[in-house]
Amino acid sequence: MNVARLVGRFRGRRGNSEVDGDSLHIQFLEDSEELANSLSVIPSETSLKERMLLYFLAKEWVVDSNILELGPFLGGTTKALAKGVASSLNGNRKVLTIDRFDSYYSLAAIESMGVAVPGSLKTAPNAPFKSIFDSIHSGKPYFDKIVAHTMAIPDKPVDSIDYSFLKEYSPFGAVFVDGCKSWYSTKNFCSGVVDYCRAGTYFLFQDYGRYTCFWIPVFAECFPESLQLVGSVDSTYIYKLISPLTAERIEERFPDSPQEIDRSELDKIFDRVIQRERIRKNYSALVSCRIQHAAFFAYVGEKERAREMLKALYSEGYVRGQLARRVEAAMKSPTYTPDSDVTL
């Protein structure tokens, strides 16, 4: 299936690919009520549209390779990917999902989210999170497609992280990134996985459109000769690897911390991103990327500049209602460090 047509299923007329997706979007909704209900069972920070995208990506788009996922939490996105693999013509593939499964939420915290867990786990309130994750998915037709690997991606520079276990499952046809919650973790993870990808691999950055996560668009836009934007669904932006990207090149262009990046290059990146969303008239994304630009300056200590950039948004006619409330929230805290929120 053509990539733009697949993205077009989800976007409607005002979307982010080059095709008119109205008829595809309507047909998709009519045909997918049962699937939508199934993918809505597990609480997730991703939207239903994003989970639907992952399902069809695994079923129709990436059909000859394994898929890598970072940051599944309870596995709402893992389920979408694994169900897609199980429903495809090539069901021999795997979804390798990585998270810090051994030190995470407690059973009580999970139950408070409305997640049903087996009675056997209720007698073990200190059960490791990996057991809880497995219990949610075990016995399902897609469960054998999931390979869960325990690993914490560092938020700060460390000596080394071993990614060699990826070789067994490589090359990956798609990498879904929902666990890079800091500048350095983005660098570390992407540096570790690029050797196990190939030309044509898709990188899906779930936090690209989250206004707090300015490091995601900065990373993606640092390598325009290698990463080509395909489209977006809600806050997930999809890039295609069109030429090799190496850990060495990442080291050259993407430093260990935001404080080290060249300010003029940073401004050029956000100028491109903001102009792209302005041309698309994607006002929600436009507000978020303008907040991200300000968030960078708040992060590196230039808070007065960040405040002025955010205040300027109020003069835009499209900043009203929910978008105005988004700016108001950012005026209090536009981003965060690995240690705490950044406040203005």
PDB file of C-alpha atoms in Angstrom, residues 41-279:
ATOM      1  CA  VAL A  41      -9.361  -1.728  26.008  1.00  0.00           C
ATOM      2  CA  ILE A  42      -5.872  -1.001  27.363  1.00  0.00           C
ATOM      3  CA  PRO A  43      -5.307   2.529  28.736  1.00  0.00           C
ATOM      4  CA  SER A  44      -2.798   4.406  26.601  1.00  0.00           C
ATOM      5  CA  GLU A  45      -1.441   7.916  26.220  1.00  0.00           C
ATOM      6  CA  THR A  46      -1.687   7.447  22.461  1.00  0.00           C
ATOM      7  CA  SER A  47      -4.891   8.300  20.647  1.00  0.00           C
ATOM      8  CA  LEU A  48      -7.072   5.655  19.037  1.00  0.00           C
ATOM      9  CA  LYS A  49      -6.062   7.022  15.637  1.00  0.00           C
ATOM     10  CA  GLU A  50      -2.411   6.476  16.501  1.00  0.00           C
ATOM     11  CA  ARG A  51      -3.064   2.894  17.613  1.00  0.00           C
ATOM     12  CA  MET A  52      -5.065   2.275  14.438  1.00  0.00           C
ATOM     13  CA  LEU A  53      -2.123   3.604  12.447  1.00  0.00           C
ATOM     14  CA  LEU A  54       0.215   1.154  14.167  1.00  0.00           C
ATOM     15  CA  TYR A  55      -2.129  -1.745  13.474  1.00  0.00           C
ATOM     16  CA  PHE A  56      -2.299  -1.024   9.757  1.00  0.00           C
ATOM     17  CA  LEU A  57       1.403  -0.234   9.615  1.00  0.00           C
ATOM     18  CA  ALA A  58       2.173  -3.730  10.906  1.00  0.00           C
ATOM     19  CA  LYS A  59      -0.493  -5.388   8.777  1.00  0.00           C
ATOM     20  CA  GLU A  60      -0.138  -3.642   5.418  1.00  0.00           C
ATOM     21  CA  TRP A  61       2.883  -1.349   5.418  1.00  0.00           C
ATOM     22  CA  VAL A  62       5.857  -3.137   7.006  1.00  0.00           C
ATOM     23  CA  VAL A  63       5.258  -6.722   5.933  1.00  0.00           C
ATOM     24  CA  ASP A  64       8.725  -8.239   5.557  1.00  0.00           C
ATOM     25  CA  SER A  65      10.549  -7.228   8.762  1.00  0.00           C
ATOM     26  CA  ASN A  66      10.312  -7.221  12.517  1.00  0.00           C
ATOM     27  CA  ILE A  67       9.196  -4.063  14.319  1.00  0.00           C
ATOM     28  CA  LEU A  68      10.929  -2.364  17.255  1.00  0.00           C
ATOM     29  CA  GLU A  69       9.007  -0.464  19.930  1.00  0.00           C
ATOM     30  CA  LEU A  70      10.351   1.651  22.775  1.00  0.00           C
ATOM     31  CA  GLY A  71       8.141   2.552  25.736  1.00  0.00           C
ATOM     32  CA  PRO A  72       5.001   0.372  25.567  1.00  0.00           C
ATOM     33  CA  PHE A  73       3.880   0.988  29.188  1.00  0.00           C
ATOM     34  CA  LEU A  74       0.801  -1.297  29.483  1.00  0.00           C
ATOM     35  CA  GLY A  75       1.084  -2.317  25.858  1.00  0.00           C
ATOM     36  CA  GLY A  76      -1.790  -0.549  24.127  1.00  0.00           C
ATOM     37  CA  THR A  77       0.512   0.244  21.220  1.00  0.00           C
ATOM     38  CA  THR A  78       2.200  -3.163  21.489  1.00  0.00           C
ATOM     39  CA  LYS A  79      -1.191  -4.802  21.063  1.00  0.00           C
ATOM     40  CA  ALA A  80      -1.912  -2.686  17.992  1.00  0.00           C
ATOM     41  CA  LEU A  81       1.388  -3.658  16.381  1.00  0.00           C
ATOM     42  CA  ALA A  82       1.176  -7.333  17.339  1.00  0.00           C
ATOM     43  CA  LYS A  83      -2.441  -7.655  16.154  1.00  0.00           C
ATOM     44  CA  GLY A  84      -1.365  -6.114  12.867  1.00  0.00           C
ATOM     45  CA  VAL A  85       1.422  -8.658  12.485  1.00  0.00           C
ATOM     46  CA  ALA A  86      -0.925 -11.521  13.393  1.00  0.00           C
ATOM     47  CA  SER A  87      -3.472 -10.328  10.815  1.00  0.00           C
ATOM     48  CA  SER A  88      -0.951  -9.883   8.016  1.00  0.00           C
ATOM     49  CA  LEU A  89       0.042 -12.251   5.238  1.00  0.00           C
ATOM     50  CA  ASN A  90       3.414 -12.679   6.951  1.00  0.00           C
ATOM     51  CA  GLY A  91       2.636 -13.552  10.552  1.00  0.00           C
ATOM     52  CA  ASN A  92       6.105 -14.900  11.298  1.00  0.00           C
ATOM     53  CA  ARG A  93       7.407 -11.495  12.311  1.00  0.00           C
ATOM     54  CA  LYS A  94       7.925 -10.201  15.839  1.00  0.00           C
ATOM     55  CA  VAL A  95       7.327  -6.974  17.724  1.00  0.00           C
ATOM     56  CA  LEU A  96      10.338  -6.417  19.974  1.00  0.00           C
ATOM     57  CA  THR A  97       9.264  -4.030  22.716  1.00  0.00           C
ATOM     58  CA  ILE A  98      11.676  -2.389  25.163  1.00  0.00           C
ATOM     59  CA  ASP A  99      10.904  -0.827  28.532  1.00  0.00           C
ATOM     60  CA  ARG A 100      12.126  -0.786  32.131  1.00  0.00           C
ATOM     61  CA  PHE A 101       9.792  -3.625  33.026  1.00  0.00           C
ATOM     62  CA  ASP A 102      11.556  -4.561  36.255  1.00  0.00           C
ATOM     63  CA  SER A 103      11.038  -1.253  38.072  1.00  0.00           C
ATOM     64  CA  TYR A 104       7.797   0.464  37.232  1.00  0.00           C
ATOM     65  CA  TYR A 105       4.198   0.828  38.416  1.00  0.00           C
ATOM     66  CA  SER A 106       2.783  -1.308  41.230  1.00  0.00           C
ATOM     67  CA  LEU A 107      -0.171  -3.659  40.872  1.00  0.00           C
ATOM     68  CA  ALA A 108      -2.354  -1.268  42.885  1.00  0.00           C
ATOM     69  CA  ALA A 109      -1.451   1.624  40.588  1.00  0.00           C
ATOM     70  CA  ILE A 110      -2.282  -0.445  37.518  1.00  0.00           C
ATOM     71  CA  GLU A 111      -5.652  -1.525  38.921  1.00  0.00           C
ATOM     72  CA  SER A 112      -6.481   2.103  39.721  1.00  0.00           C
ATOM     73  CA  MET A 113      -6.269   2.771  35.973  1.00  0.00           C
ATOM     74  CA  GLY A 114      -9.100   0.313  35.381  1.00  0.00           C
ATOM     75  CA  VAL A 115      -6.931  -2.473  34.005  1.00  0.00           C
ATOM     76  CA  ALA A 116      -8.209  -5.989  34.687  1.00  0.00           C
ATOM     77  CA  VAL A 117      -5.479  -8.292  35.995  1.00  0.00           C
ATOM     78  CA  PRO A 118      -5.705 -12.041  36.718  1.00  0.00           C
ATOM     79  CA  GLY A 119      -6.696 -13.136  40.209  1.00  0.00           C
ATOM     80  CA  SER A 120      -3.394 -14.960  40.575  1.00  0.00           C
ATOM     81  CA  LEU A 121      -1.575 -11.627  40.564  1.00  0.00           C
ATOM     82  CA  LYS A 122      -3.836 -10.153  43.231  1.00  0.00           C
ATOM     83  CA  THR A 123      -2.224 -12.503  45.734  1.00  0.00           C
ATOM     84  CA  ALA A 124       1.180 -11.096  44.777  1.00  0.00           C
ATOM     85  CA  PRO A 125       0.851  -7.314  45.252  1.00  0.00           C
ATOM     86  CA  ASN A 126       4.599  -6.867  44.768  1.00  0.00           C
ATOM     87  CA  ALA A 127       4.630  -8.666  41.438  1.00  0.00           C
ATOM     88  CA  PRO A 128       7.161  -7.175  39.003  1.00  0.00           C
ATOM     89  CA  PHE A 129       5.733  -4.972  36.300  1.00  0.00           C
ATOM     90  CA  LYS A 130       6.818  -7.461  33.627  1.00  0.00           C
ATOM     91  CA  SER A 131       4.410 -10.032  35.135  1.00  0.00           C
ATOM     92  CA  ILE A 132       1.599  -7.483  34.989  1.00  0.00           C
ATOM     93  CA  PHE A 133       2.436  -6.614  31.370  1.00  0.00           C
ATOM     94  CA  ASP A 134       2.476 -10.289  30.384  1.00  0.00           C
ATOM     95  CA  SER A 135      -0.821 -10.963  32.171  1.00  0.00           C
ATOM     96  CA  ILE A 136      -2.566  -8.270  30.132  1.00  0.00           C
ATOM     97  CA  HIS A 137      -1.560  -9.886  26.842  1.00  0.00           C
ATOM     98  CA  SER A 138      -1.087 -13.601  27.560  1.00  0.00           C
ATOM     99  CA  GLY A 139      -3.632 -15.913  25.998  1.00  0.00           C
ATOM    100  CA  LYS A 140      -4.462 -13.416  23.261  1.00  0.00           C
ATOM    101  CA  PRO A 141      -4.077 -14.507  19.616  1.00  0.00           C
ATOM    102  CA  TYR A 142      -1.295 -11.969  19.097  1.00  0.00           C
ATOM    103  CA  PHE A 143       0.715 -12.720  22.262  1.00  0.00           C
ATOM    104  CA  ASP A 144       3.283 -14.947  20.542  1.00  0.00           C
ATOM    105  CA  LYS A 145       4.250 -12.023  18.295  1.00  0.00           C
ATOM    106  CA  ILE A 146       5.553 -10.012  21.274  1.00  0.00           C
ATOM    107  CA  VAL A 147       9.114 -10.189  22.567  1.00  0.00           C
ATOM    108  CA  ALA A 148       9.511  -7.983  25.663  1.00  0.00           C
ATOM    109  CA  HIS A 149      13.022  -6.904  26.625  1.00  0.00           C
ATOM    110  CA  THR A 150      13.846  -5.146  29.889  1.00  0.00           C
ATOM    111  CA  MET A 151      16.147  -2.159  29.500  1.00  0.00           C
ATOM    112  CA  ALA A 152      16.164   1.421  30.786  1.00  0.00           C
ATOM    113  CA  ILE A 153      17.295   4.064  28.307  1.00  0.00           C
ATOM    114  CA  PRO A 154      19.542   6.546  30.161  1.00  0.00           C
ATOM    115  CA  ASP A 155      18.510  10.179  30.500  1.00  0.00           C
ATOM    116  CA  LYS A 156      22.088  11.285  31.152  1.00  0.00           C
ATOM    117  CA  PRO A 157      25.428  10.307  29.572  1.00  0.00           C
ATOM    118  CA  VAL A 158      26.759   6.962  30.723  1.00  0.00           C
ATOM    119  CA  ASP A 159      29.739   4.845  29.757  1.00  0.00           C
ATOM    120  CA  SER A 160      27.884   2.477  27.444  1.00  0.00           C
ATOM    121  CA  ILE A 161      24.578   0.750  26.767  1.00  0.00           C
ATOM    122  CA  ASP A 162      24.643  -2.557  24.929  1.00  0.00           C
ATOM    123  CA  TYR A 163      22.203  -2.698  22.016  1.00  0.00           C
ATOM    124  CA  SER A 164      23.753  -5.797  20.430  1.00  0.00           C
ATOM    125  CA  PHE A 165      20.716  -7.914  21.357  1.00  0.00           C
ATOM    126  CA  LEU A 166      18.878  -6.130  18.531  1.00  0.00           C
ATOM    127  CA  LYS A 167      20.954  -7.944  15.917  1.00  0.00           C
ATOM    128  CA  GLU A 168      18.921 -11.148  16.280  1.00  0.00           C
ATOM    129  CA  TYR A 169      15.783  -9.333  15.110  1.00  0.00           C
ATOM    130  CA  SER A 170      17.279  -6.915  12.593  1.00  0.00           C
ATOM    131  CA  PRO A 171      16.956  -5.247  10.227  1.00  0.00           C
ATOM    132  CA  PHE A 172      13.829  -3.565  11.534  1.00  0.00           C
ATOM    133  CA  GLY A 173      11.236  -2.300   9.106  1.00  0.00           C
ATOM    134  CA  ALA A 174       9.821   0.196  11.597  1.00  0.00           C
ATOM    135  CA  VAL A 175      10.862   1.738  14.903  1.00  0.00           C
ATOM    136  CA  PHE A 176       8.109   3.185  17.103  1.00  0.00           C
ATOM    137  CA  VAL A 177       9.624   5.608  19.615  1.00  0.00           C
ATOM    138  CA  ASP A 178       7.463   6.419  22.642  1.00  0.00           C
ATOM    139  CA  GLY A 179      10.047   6.188  25.402  1.00  0.00           C
ATOM    140  CA  CYS A 180      12.496   9.008  24.721  1.00  0.00           C
ATOM    141  CA  LYS A 181      11.461  11.447  27.422  1.00  0.00           C
ATOM    142  CA  SER A 182      14.674  13.442  27.415  1.00  0.00           C
ATOM    143  CA  TRP A 183      17.240  14.942  25.046  1.00  0.00           C
ATOM    144  CA  TYR A 184      19.963  12.440  25.877  1.00  0.00           C
ATOM    145  CA  SER A 185      17.738   9.345  25.843  1.00  0.00           C
ATOM    146  CA  THR A 186      16.738  10.289  22.294  1.00  0.00           C
ATOM    147  CA  LYS A 187      20.384  10.473  21.278  1.00  0.00           C
ATOM    148  CA  ASN A 188      21.339   7.277  23.087  1.00  0.00           C
ATOM    149  CA  PHE A 189      18.478   5.179  21.746  1.00  0.00           C
ATOM    150  CA  CYS A 190      18.682   6.354  18.149  1.00  0.00           C
ATOM    151  CA  SER A 191      22.469   5.975  18.135  1.00  0.00           C
ATOM    152  CA  GLY A 192      22.038   2.430  19.389  1.00  0.00           C
ATOM    153  CA  VAL A 193      19.415   1.300  16.884  1.00  0.00           C
ATOM    154  CA  VAL A 194      20.503   2.870  13.583  1.00  0.00           C
ATOM    155  CA  ASP A 195      22.982   0.064  12.911  1.00  0.00           C
ATOM    156  CA  TYR A 196      20.068  -2.367  12.965  1.00  0.00           C
ATOM    157  CA  CYS A 197      17.952  -0.463  10.464  1.00  0.00           C
ATOM    158  CA  ARG A 198      18.121  -0.173   6.684  1.00  0.00           C
ATOM    159  CA  ALA A 199      17.170   2.192   3.915  1.00  0.00           C
ATOM    160  CA  GLY A 200      13.384   2.239   3.978  1.00  0.00           C
ATOM    161  CA  THR A 201      12.998   1.776   7.740  1.00  0.00           C
ATOM    162  CA  TYR A 202      10.251   3.966   9.209  1.00  0.00           C
ATOM    163  CA  PHE A 203      10.818   5.902  12.430  1.00  0.00           C
ATOM    164  CA  LEU A 204       7.602   6.864  14.178  1.00  0.00           C
ATOM    165  CA  PHE A 205       8.173   9.499  16.863  1.00  0.00           C
ATOM    166  CA  GLN A 206       5.104   9.506  19.103  1.00  0.00           C
ATOM    167  CA  ASP A 207       6.159  12.533  21.158  1.00  0.00           C
ATOM    168  CA  TYR A 208       7.024  14.711  18.168  1.00  0.00           C
ATOM    169  CA  GLY A 209       3.847  16.742  18.559  1.00  0.00           C
ATOM    170  CA  ARG A 210       3.973  16.973  22.372  1.00  0.00           C
ATOM    171  CA  TYR A 211       4.903  20.539  23.200  1.00  0.00           C
ATOM    172  CA  THR A 212       7.103  19.534  26.143  1.00  0.00           C
ATOM    173  CA  CYS A 213       9.315  17.240  24.033  1.00  0.00           C
ATOM    174  CA  PHE A 214      11.204  19.764  21.904  1.00  0.00           C
ATOM    175  CA  TRP A 215      14.147  17.366  21.506  1.00  0.00           C
ATOM    176  CA  ILE A 216      12.205  15.020  19.210  1.00  0.00           C
ATOM    177  CA  PRO A 217      11.700  17.436  16.277  1.00  0.00           C
ATOM    178  CA  VAL A 218      15.205  18.802  16.804  1.00  0.00           C
ATOM    179  CA  PHE A 219      16.667  15.316  16.445  1.00  0.00           C
ATOM    180  CA  ALA A 220      14.550  14.367  13.425  1.00  0.00           C
ATOM    181  CA  GLU A 221      15.322  17.622  11.629  1.00  0.00           C
ATOM    182  CA  CYS A 222      19.079  17.423  12.299  1.00  0.00           C
ATOM    183  CA  PHE A 223      19.436  14.790   9.566  1.00  0.00           C
ATOM    184  CA  PRO A 224      17.352  15.912   6.548  1.00  0.00           C
ATOM    185  CA  GLU A 225      19.535  13.949   4.133  1.00  0.00           C
ATOM    186  CA  SER A 226      18.659  10.711   5.983  1.00  0.00           C
ATOM    187  CA  LEU A 227      15.226  11.178   7.554  1.00  0.00           C
ATOM    188  CA  GLN A 228      12.372  12.163   5.246  1.00  0.00           C
ATOM    189  CA  LEU A 229       9.017  13.180   6.709  1.00  0.00           C
ATOM    190  CA  VAL A 230       6.200  10.982   5.409  1.00  0.00           C
ATOM    191  CA  GLY A 231       3.230  12.250   7.385  1.00  0.00           C
ATOM    192  CA  SER A 232       1.683  12.465  10.811  1.00  0.00           C
ATOM    193  CA  VAL A 233      -1.275  11.231  12.804  1.00  0.00           C
ATOM    194  CA  ASP A 234      -2.072  13.324  15.871  1.00  0.00           C
ATOM    195  CA  SER A 235       1.233  13.737  17.751  1.00  0.00           C
ATOM    196  CA  THR A 236       3.010  10.843  15.971  1.00  0.00           C
ATOM    197  CA  TYR A 237       5.265  11.919  13.094  1.00  0.00           C
ATOM    198  CA  ILE A 238       6.531   9.335  10.625  1.00  0.00           C
ATOM    199  CA  TYR A 239       9.954   9.565   8.994  1.00  0.00           C
ATOM    200  CA  LYS A 240      11.522   7.283   6.420  1.00  0.00           C
ATOM    201  CA  LEU A 241      15.225   6.447   6.505  1.00  0.00           C
ATOM    202  CA  ILE A 242      16.273   7.269   2.944  1.00  0.00           C
ATOM    203  CA  SER A 243      20.054   7.070   3.397  1.00  0.00           C
ATOM    204  CA  PRO A 244      22.294   5.558   6.078  1.00  0.00           C
ATOM    205  CA  LEU A 245      22.390   7.283   9.457  1.00  0.00           C
ATOM    206  CA  THR A 246      25.277   6.325  11.713  1.00  0.00           C
ATOM    207  CA  ALA A 247      26.017   6.736  15.400  1.00  0.00           C
ATOM    208  CA  GLU A 248      29.091   8.733  14.398  1.00  0.00           C
ATOM    209  CA  ARG A 249      27.025  11.274  12.477  1.00  0.00           C
ATOM    210  CA  ILE A 250      24.559  11.543  15.350  1.00  0.00           C
ATOM    211  CA  GLU A 251      27.497  12.262  17.657  1.00  0.00           C
ATOM    212  CA  GLU A 252      28.697  15.017  15.316  1.00  0.00           C
ATOM    213  CA  ARG A 253      25.383  16.841  14.969  1.00  0.00           C
ATOM    214  CA  PHE A 254      23.365  16.094  18.089  1.00  0.00           C
ATOM    215  CA  PRO A 255      25.271  16.901  21.295  1.00  0.00           C
ATOM    216  CA  ASP A 256      24.721  15.330  24.702  1.00  0.00           C
ATOM    217  CA  SER A 257      22.652  18.232  26.029  1.00  0.00           C
ATOM    218  CA  PRO A 258      20.532  21.114  24.686  1.00  0.00           C
ATOM    219  CA  GLN A 259      22.999  23.607  26.133  1.00  0.00           C
ATOM    220  CA  GLU A 260      25.614  22.473  23.610  1.00  0.00           C
ATOM    221  CA  ILE A 261      23.676  22.883  20.375  1.00  0.00           C
ATOM    222  CA  ASP A 262      24.370  25.892  18.176  1.00  0.00           C
ATOM    223  CA  ARG A 263      21.561  28.425  18.745  1.00  0.00           C
ATOM    224  CA  SER A 264      21.444  29.556  15.125  1.00  0.00           C
ATOM    225  CA  GLU A 265      21.055  25.959  13.941  1.00  0.00           C
ATOM    226  CA  LEU A 266      18.335  25.405  16.529  1.00  0.00           C
ATOM    227  CA  ASP A 267      16.450  28.473  15.294  1.00  0.00           C
ATOM    228  CA  LYS A 268      16.762  27.309  11.681  1.00  0.00           C
ATOM    229  CA  ILE A 269      15.296  23.927  12.599  1.00  0.00           C
ATOM    230  CA  PHE A 270      12.254  25.453  14.249  1.00  0.00           C
ATOM    231  CA  ASP A 271      11.851  28.005  11.464  1.00  0.00           C
ATOM    232  CA  ARG A 272      11.505  25.073   9.040  1.00  0.00           C
ATOM    233  CA  VAL A 273       9.137  23.135  11.283  1.00  0.00           C
ATOM    234  CA  ILE A 274       6.952  26.167  12.015  1.00  0.00           C
ATOM    235  CA  GLN A 275       6.786  27.160   8.346  1.00  0.00           C
ATOM    236  CA  ARG A 276       5.793  23.621   7.367  1.00  0.00           C
ATOM    237  CA  GLU A 277       2.872  23.563   9.802  1.00  0.00           C
ATOM    238  CA  ARG A 278       1.844  27.086   8.799  1.00  0.00           C
ATOM    239  CA  ILE A 279       1.653  26.016   5.143  1.00  0.00           C
TER     240      ILE A 279
END
